[in-house]
């Protein structure tokens, strides 16, 4: 019954946003946004400061409720579901400033990000200790493989506080991958990252994308956007200004005007 979205499409988009609006009192932060993200796509969400990008992420992630509109993950309407259920449906999110547990090892930080492990329920330790041990081993192996994927395996037993800002972003990628997401919302992966590590992050996002994972990316670094994104949506004043390939939107005079207007 809740398959109203994408029912006519085959297969459904990984993420569909239809007529989503967010009002704060009389102020409209997100104004009637409609878009979808196809499987395997890397979609960029750009726009000047205050355009509504972060609010759009909050709405998709379920951390703020929409004033109007609907959101679907894999064709299932999740508009009334909270953030945790959306994670279980395959939605992952990274934050602009990752906050790993500083005194825990990288490995433990990644392990903490898994979903629904049997060991969560203490009683299972008695009735199914063998299963718990097998799960623990599988989770550890998976976490180590993910740390290897983001080139942090050699630091697996170090506390997260030793990491640079850019390395924290890589750790965040490993953490979000632990829950087997279908789509990852990436909030400014380039912000505060040095040029060398930025290349590593771009390369790792490509590798994860090649494994079939879809991305929606907020980013101010236009070089990164044009190298990574298949398609870009430009937001301004809460609305979709235009969408297209990175090259096409960069040439659109409305986009230049929105950025110059925003800077004024
Ligand atoms: N909780 C809130 N209450 C009132 N206004 C809010 C709230 N959250 C966001 N806004 C406003 O909504 C607008 C959009 O903010 P948002 O953070 O989504 O923009 P953004 O495009 O992510 O900007 P930036 O690139 O600077 O991060 C801003 O004017 C902001 O002040």
Short mmCIF file of C-alpha atoms and ligand atoms in Angstrom, two decimals:
data_model
loop_
_atom_site.label_atom_id
_atom_site.label_comp_id
_atom_site.label_asym_id
_atom_site.label_seq_id
_atom_site.Cartn_x
_atom_site.Cartn_y
_atom_site.Cartn_z
CA UNK A 1 0.00 0.00 0.00
CA UNK A 2 2.87 2.31 0.70
CA UNK A 3 4.36 1.70 -2.73
CA UNK A 4 2.90 4.84 -4.23
CA UNK A 5 6.29 5.98 -5.51
CA UNK A 6 8.11 4.55 -8.41
CA UNK A 7 5.35 1.99 -8.94
CA UNK A 8 5.26 3.00 -12.60
CA UNK A 9 9.07 2.96 -12.83
CA UNK A 10 11.05 -0.21 -13.19
CA UNK A 11 13.12 -0.51 -11.08
CA UNK A 12 12.15 2.21 -8.57
CA UNK A 13 14.61 4.99 -7.87
CA UNK A 14 16.74 4.39 -4.80
CA UNK A 15 15.50 7.71 -3.44
CA UNK A 16 12.45 9.73 -4.53
CA UNK A 17 11.53 13.14 -3.17
CA UNK A 18 8.13 14.50 -4.23
CA UNK A 19 6.90 18.00 -3.46
CA UNK A 20 8.82 18.25 -0.19
CA UNK A 21 8.55 21.50 1.72
CA UNK A 22 9.92 22.53 5.13
CA UNK A 23 8.63 25.65 6.85
CA UNK A 24 10.02 27.16 10.01
CA UNK A 25 7.26 29.54 11.06
CA UNK A 26 6.77 31.81 8.08
CA UNK A 27 10.19 30.96 6.59
CA UNK A 28 10.37 28.31 3.86
CA UNK A 29 13.75 26.53 4.09
CA UNK A 30 12.88 23.89 1.46
CA UNK A 31 10.22 24.77 -1.06
CA UNK A 32 8.44 22.07 -3.09
CA UNK A 33 11.52 19.99 -3.97
CA UNK A 34 11.06 17.06 -6.34
CA UNK A 35 13.87 14.79 -7.55
CA UNK A 36 14.98 11.19 -7.60
CA UNK A 37 18.30 9.40 -7.44
CA UNK A 38 18.71 6.37 -9.69
CA UNK A 39 20.52 3.19 -8.70
CA UNK A 40 24.28 3.59 -8.97
CA UNK A 41 24.06 7.32 -9.54
CA UNK A 42 26.20 9.97 -7.82
CA UNK A 43 23.94 13.03 -7.61
CA UNK A 44 25.36 16.34 -6.42
CA UNK A 45 23.27 18.85 -4.47
CA UNK A 46 24.88 22.27 -4.69
CA UNK A 47 23.87 25.86 -4.09
CA UNK A 48 24.91 28.97 -2.17
CA UNK A 49 24.95 29.13 1.64
CA UNK A 50 21.46 28.97 3.08
CA UNK A 51 19.98 27.40 -0.09
CA UNK A 52 18.39 24.59 1.95
CA UNK A 53 20.76 21.70 1.16
CA UNK A 54 21.34 20.57 4.76
CA UNK A 55 17.64 20.88 5.52
CA UNK A 56 16.97 18.69 2.46
CA UNK A 57 19.39 16.07 3.89
CA UNK A 58 17.68 16.28 7.28
CA UNK A 59 14.33 15.68 5.61
CA UNK A 60 15.61 12.70 3.60
CA UNK A 61 17.34 11.20 6.66
CA UNK A 62 14.21 11.62 8.78
CA UNK A 63 15.80 13.87 11.39
CA UNK A 64 13.27 16.65 10.70
CA UNK A 65 9.65 16.09 9.59
CA UNK A 66 8.49 17.67 6.32
CA UNK A 67 5.71 20.29 6.30
CA UNK A 68 4.49 18.74 3.03
CA UNK A 69 5.51 16.16 0.46
CA UNK A 70 6.67 12.55 0.38
CA UNK A 71 9.97 10.68 0.46
CA UNK A 72 10.52 7.10 -0.71
CA UNK A 73 13.46 4.74 -0.39
CA UNK A 74 13.55 1.90 -2.93
CA UNK A 75 9.96 2.75 -3.88
CA UNK A 76 8.64 2.51 -0.30
CA UNK A 77 7.10 5.63 1.21
CA UNK A 78 9.10 6.42 4.36
CA UNK A 79 7.63 9.89 4.94
CA UNK A 80 6.20 8.85 8.30
CA UNK A 81 9.18 6.77 9.40
CA UNK A 82 11.87 7.94 11.80
CA UNK A 83 15.60 8.12 11.12
CA UNK A 84 16.35 4.63 12.50
CA UNK A 85 13.87 2.85 10.27
CA UNK A 86 15.25 4.69 7.27
CA UNK A 87 18.75 3.45 8.14
CA UNK A 88 17.37 -0.09 8.18
CA UNK A 89 15.86 0.54 4.78
CA UNK A 90 19.29 1.32 3.37
CA UNK A 91 19.86 5.01 3.98
CA UNK A 92 23.32 5.98 5.23
CA UNK A 93 24.49 9.47 6.14
CA UNK A 94 27.83 11.06 6.86
CA UNK A 95 28.24 14.43 8.54
CA UNK A 96 30.28 17.45 7.57
CA UNK A 97 32.21 17.19 10.84
CA UNK A 98 32.50 13.49 11.75
CA UNK A 99 32.59 12.79 15.48
CA UNK A 100 34.01 9.33 16.06
CA UNK A 101 34.42 8.11 19.65
CA UNK A 102 37.93 9.52 20.20
CA UNK A 103 39.20 6.95 22.72
CA UNK A 104 37.84 3.89 20.93
CA UNK A 105 39.91 2.18 18.27
CA UNK A 106 39.03 2.64 14.62
CA UNK A 107 37.90 -0.99 14.56
CA UNK A 108 35.52 -0.47 17.50
CA UNK A 109 34.21 2.73 15.94
CA UNK A 110 33.30 0.79 12.80
CA UNK A 111 31.88 -2.16 14.76
CA UNK A 112 29.58 0.18 16.69
CA UNK A 113 27.93 1.25 13.45
CA UNK A 114 26.44 -2.17 12.64
CA UNK A 115 22.73 -2.83 12.79
CA UNK A 116 20.73 -5.37 14.79
CA UNK A 117 23.48 -7.72 15.93
CA UNK A 118 22.37 -10.57 18.15
CA UNK A 119 24.80 -9.54 20.90
CA UNK A 120 22.67 -6.45 21.48
CA UNK A 121 20.31 -8.63 23.44
CA UNK A 122 22.19 -9.86 26.49
CA UNK A 123 20.08 -12.96 26.92
CA UNK A 124 21.29 -14.21 23.56
CA UNK A 125 24.78 -14.48 25.00
CA UNK A 126 23.47 -17.39 27.10
CA UNK A 127 21.13 -19.12 24.71
CA UNK A 128 23.13 -18.71 21.53
CA UNK A 129 26.70 -17.97 22.52
CA UNK A 130 28.10 -19.87 19.52
CA UNK A 131 25.99 -17.82 17.16
CA UNK A 132 27.01 -14.61 18.91
CA UNK A 133 30.68 -15.56 18.56
CA UNK A 134 30.25 -16.34 14.88
CA UNK A 135 28.48 -13.02 14.36
CA UNK A 136 31.23 -11.17 16.23
CA UNK A 137 33.88 -12.78 14.05
CA UNK A 138 31.95 -11.99 10.86
CA UNK A 139 31.42 -8.38 11.99
CA UNK A 140 35.12 -7.98 12.84
CA UNK A 141 36.14 -9.37 9.46
CA UNK A 142 33.70 -7.05 7.72
CA UNK A 143 34.89 -4.02 9.72
CA UNK A 144 38.52 -4.82 8.90
CA UNK A 145 37.67 -5.19 5.21
CA UNK A 146 35.95 -1.80 5.30
CA UNK A 147 38.93 -0.20 7.04
CA UNK A 148 41.08 -1.68 4.26
CA UNK A 149 38.66 -0.24 1.68
CA UNK A 150 39.19 3.27 3.10
CA UNK A 151 42.95 2.71 3.45
CA UNK A 152 42.93 2.85 7.28
CA UNK A 153 43.56 -0.82 8.07
CA UNK A 154 47.04 -0.20 9.45
CA UNK A 155 45.51 2.13 12.06
CA UNK A 156 42.71 -0.31 13.05
CA UNK A 157 43.91 -0.65 16.65
CA UNK A 158 44.72 3.05 17.15
CA UNK A 159 42.27 5.35 18.93
CA UNK A 160 40.24 7.52 16.56
CA UNK A 161 41.67 10.68 18.13
CA UNK A 162 44.95 10.16 16.22
CA UNK A 163 43.19 10.74 12.89
CA UNK A 164 43.34 13.94 10.84
CA UNK A 165 40.11 15.60 9.69
CA UNK A 166 40.35 13.92 6.28
CA UNK A 167 41.06 10.50 7.79
CA UNK A 168 37.97 10.95 10.00
CA UNK A 169 35.93 11.37 6.82
CA UNK A 170 37.35 8.07 5.55
CA UNK A 171 36.52 6.40 8.87
CA UNK A 172 33.01 7.80 8.60
CA UNK A 173 32.69 6.15 5.18
CA UNK A 174 33.70 2.80 6.67
CA UNK A 175 31.21 3.30 9.52
CA UNK A 176 28.33 4.07 7.18
CA UNK A 177 29.21 1.08 4.96
CA UNK A 178 28.91 -1.25 7.97
CA UNK A 179 25.11 -1.01 7.74
CA UNK A 180 25.09 -2.07 4.04
CA UNK A 181 23.45 1.10 2.72
CA UNK A 182 21.79 1.32 -0.70
CA UNK A 183 22.36 5.08 -0.73
CA UNK A 184 24.77 7.29 1.20
CA UNK A 185 24.09 10.97 1.87
CA UNK A 186 27.51 12.64 1.98
CA UNK A 187 27.65 16.04 3.63
CA UNK A 188 30.60 18.07 2.33
CA UNK A 189 33.21 15.31 2.14
CA UNK A 190 35.84 17.79 0.87
CA UNK A 191 35.41 20.40 3.63
CA UNK A 192 38.57 20.83 5.68
CA UNK A 193 40.44 18.07 3.83
CA UNK A 194 43.97 18.56 2.41
CA UNK A 195 44.57 18.10 -1.33
CA UNK A 196 46.28 14.70 -1.05
CA UNK A 197 43.60 13.18 1.13
CA UNK A 198 40.91 14.72 -1.05
CA UNK A 199 42.20 12.61 -3.96
CA UNK A 200 41.99 9.53 -1.73
CA UNK A 201 38.41 10.38 -0.73
CA UNK A 202 37.34 10.93 -4.36
CA UNK A 203 38.96 7.64 -5.35
CA UNK A 204 37.32 5.74 -2.47
CA UNK A 205 33.87 7.18 -3.24
CA UNK A 206 34.33 5.99 -6.84
CA UNK A 207 35.31 2.54 -5.63
CA UNK A 208 32.28 2.30 -3.31
CA UNK A 209 30.06 3.55 -6.13
CA UNK A 210 31.53 0.87 -8.42
CA UNK A 211 30.26 -1.66 -5.88
CA UNK A 212 26.74 -0.48 -6.69
CA UNK A 213 26.17 2.05 -3.93
CA UNK A 214 24.28 5.24 -4.80
CA UNK A 215 25.34 8.66 -3.50
CA UNK A 216 23.65 11.99 -2.85
CA UNK A 217 26.35 14.55 -2.16
CA UNK A 218 26.32 18.10 -0.78
CA UNK A 219 29.55 19.81 -1.75
CA UNK A 220 30.90 23.32 -2.22
CA UNK A 221 34.08 22.07 -3.91
CA UNK A 222 33.00 22.33 -7.55
CA UNK A 223 36.08 20.51 -8.80
CA UNK A 224 35.09 17.49 -6.72
CA UNK A 225 31.47 17.76 -7.86
CA UNK A 226 32.38 17.88 -11.54
CA UNK A 227 34.76 14.93 -11.21
CA UNK A 228 32.43 12.70 -9.19
CA UNK A 229 28.83 13.52 -10.02
CA UNK A 230 26.87 12.08 -12.91
CA UNK A 231 24.19 14.74 -12.39
CA UNK A 232 23.82 17.89 -10.29
CA UNK A 233 20.82 19.68 -8.77
CA UNK A 234 21.30 23.35 -7.94
CA UNK A 235 19.24 24.73 -5.04
CA UNK A 236 18.69 28.41 -4.30
CA UNK A 237 16.32 29.89 -1.71
CA UNK A 238 14.90 26.45 -0.91
CA UNK A 239 13.97 25.66 -4.51
CA UNK A 240 15.41 23.63 -7.34
CA UNK A 241 16.98 26.19 -9.65
CA UNK A 242 18.10 23.71 -12.31
CA UNK A 243 19.56 20.27 -12.84
CA UNK A 244 21.83 18.64 -15.38
CA UNK A 245 25.35 17.42 -15.95
CA UNK A 246 28.09 19.22 -13.98
CA UNK A 247 29.21 20.96 -17.18
CA UNK A 248 25.72 22.09 -18.12
CA UNK A 249 24.90 23.59 -14.71
CA UNK A 250 28.30 25.31 -14.53
CA UNK A 251 27.43 27.11 -17.79
CA UNK A 252 23.90 28.06 -16.68
CA UNK A 253 23.77 31.83 -16.11
CA UNK A 254 21.08 31.36 -13.41
CA UNK A 255 23.58 29.36 -11.37
CA UNK A 256 26.28 32.01 -11.62
CA UNK A 257 23.71 34.63 -10.65
CA UNK A 258 22.52 32.59 -7.64
CA UNK A 259 26.07 32.23 -6.34
CA UNK A 260 26.92 35.89 -6.90
CA UNK A 261 23.61 36.93 -5.31
CA UNK A 262 24.32 34.66 -2.35
CA UNK A 263 27.77 36.18 -1.90
CA UNK A 264 26.51 39.76 -2.01
N1 LIG B 1 15.74 24.87 12.66
C1 LIG B 1 15.67 25.95 11.89
N2 LIG B 1 14.89 27.00 12.25
C2 LIG B 1 14.81 28.10 11.46
N3 LIG B 1 15.46 28.25 10.29
C3 LIG B 1 16.24 27.23 9.90
C4 LIG B 1 16.39 26.04 10.66
N4 LIG B 1 17.24 25.21 9.99
C5 LIG B 1 17.61 25.87 8.87
N5 LIG B 1 17.02 27.07 8.82
C6 LIG B 1 17.19 28.08 7.75
O1 LIG B 1 16.91 27.47 6.52
C7 LIG B 1 17.77 28.00 5.51
C8 LIG B 1 18.47 26.87 4.82
O2 LIG B 1 19.48 26.37 5.67
P1 LIG B 1 20.38 25.12 5.28
O3 LIG B 1 21.33 24.88 6.41
O4 LIG B 1 19.52 23.99 4.88
O5 LIG B 1 21.17 25.69 4.01
P2 LIG B 1 22.44 25.07 3.28
O6 LIG B 1 22.15 25.15 1.82
O7 LIG B 1 22.75 23.73 3.83
O8 LIG B 1 23.57 26.11 3.64
P3 LIG B 1 25.16 25.87 3.86
O9 LIG B 1 25.74 25.63 2.50
O10 LIG B 1 25.60 27.16 4.45
O11 LIG B 1 25.32 24.71 4.80
C9 LIG B 1 18.72 28.99 6.20
O12 LIG B 1 18.24 30.29 5.99
C10 LIG B 1 18.62 28.58 7.64
O13 LIG B 1 18.84 29.69 8.49
#
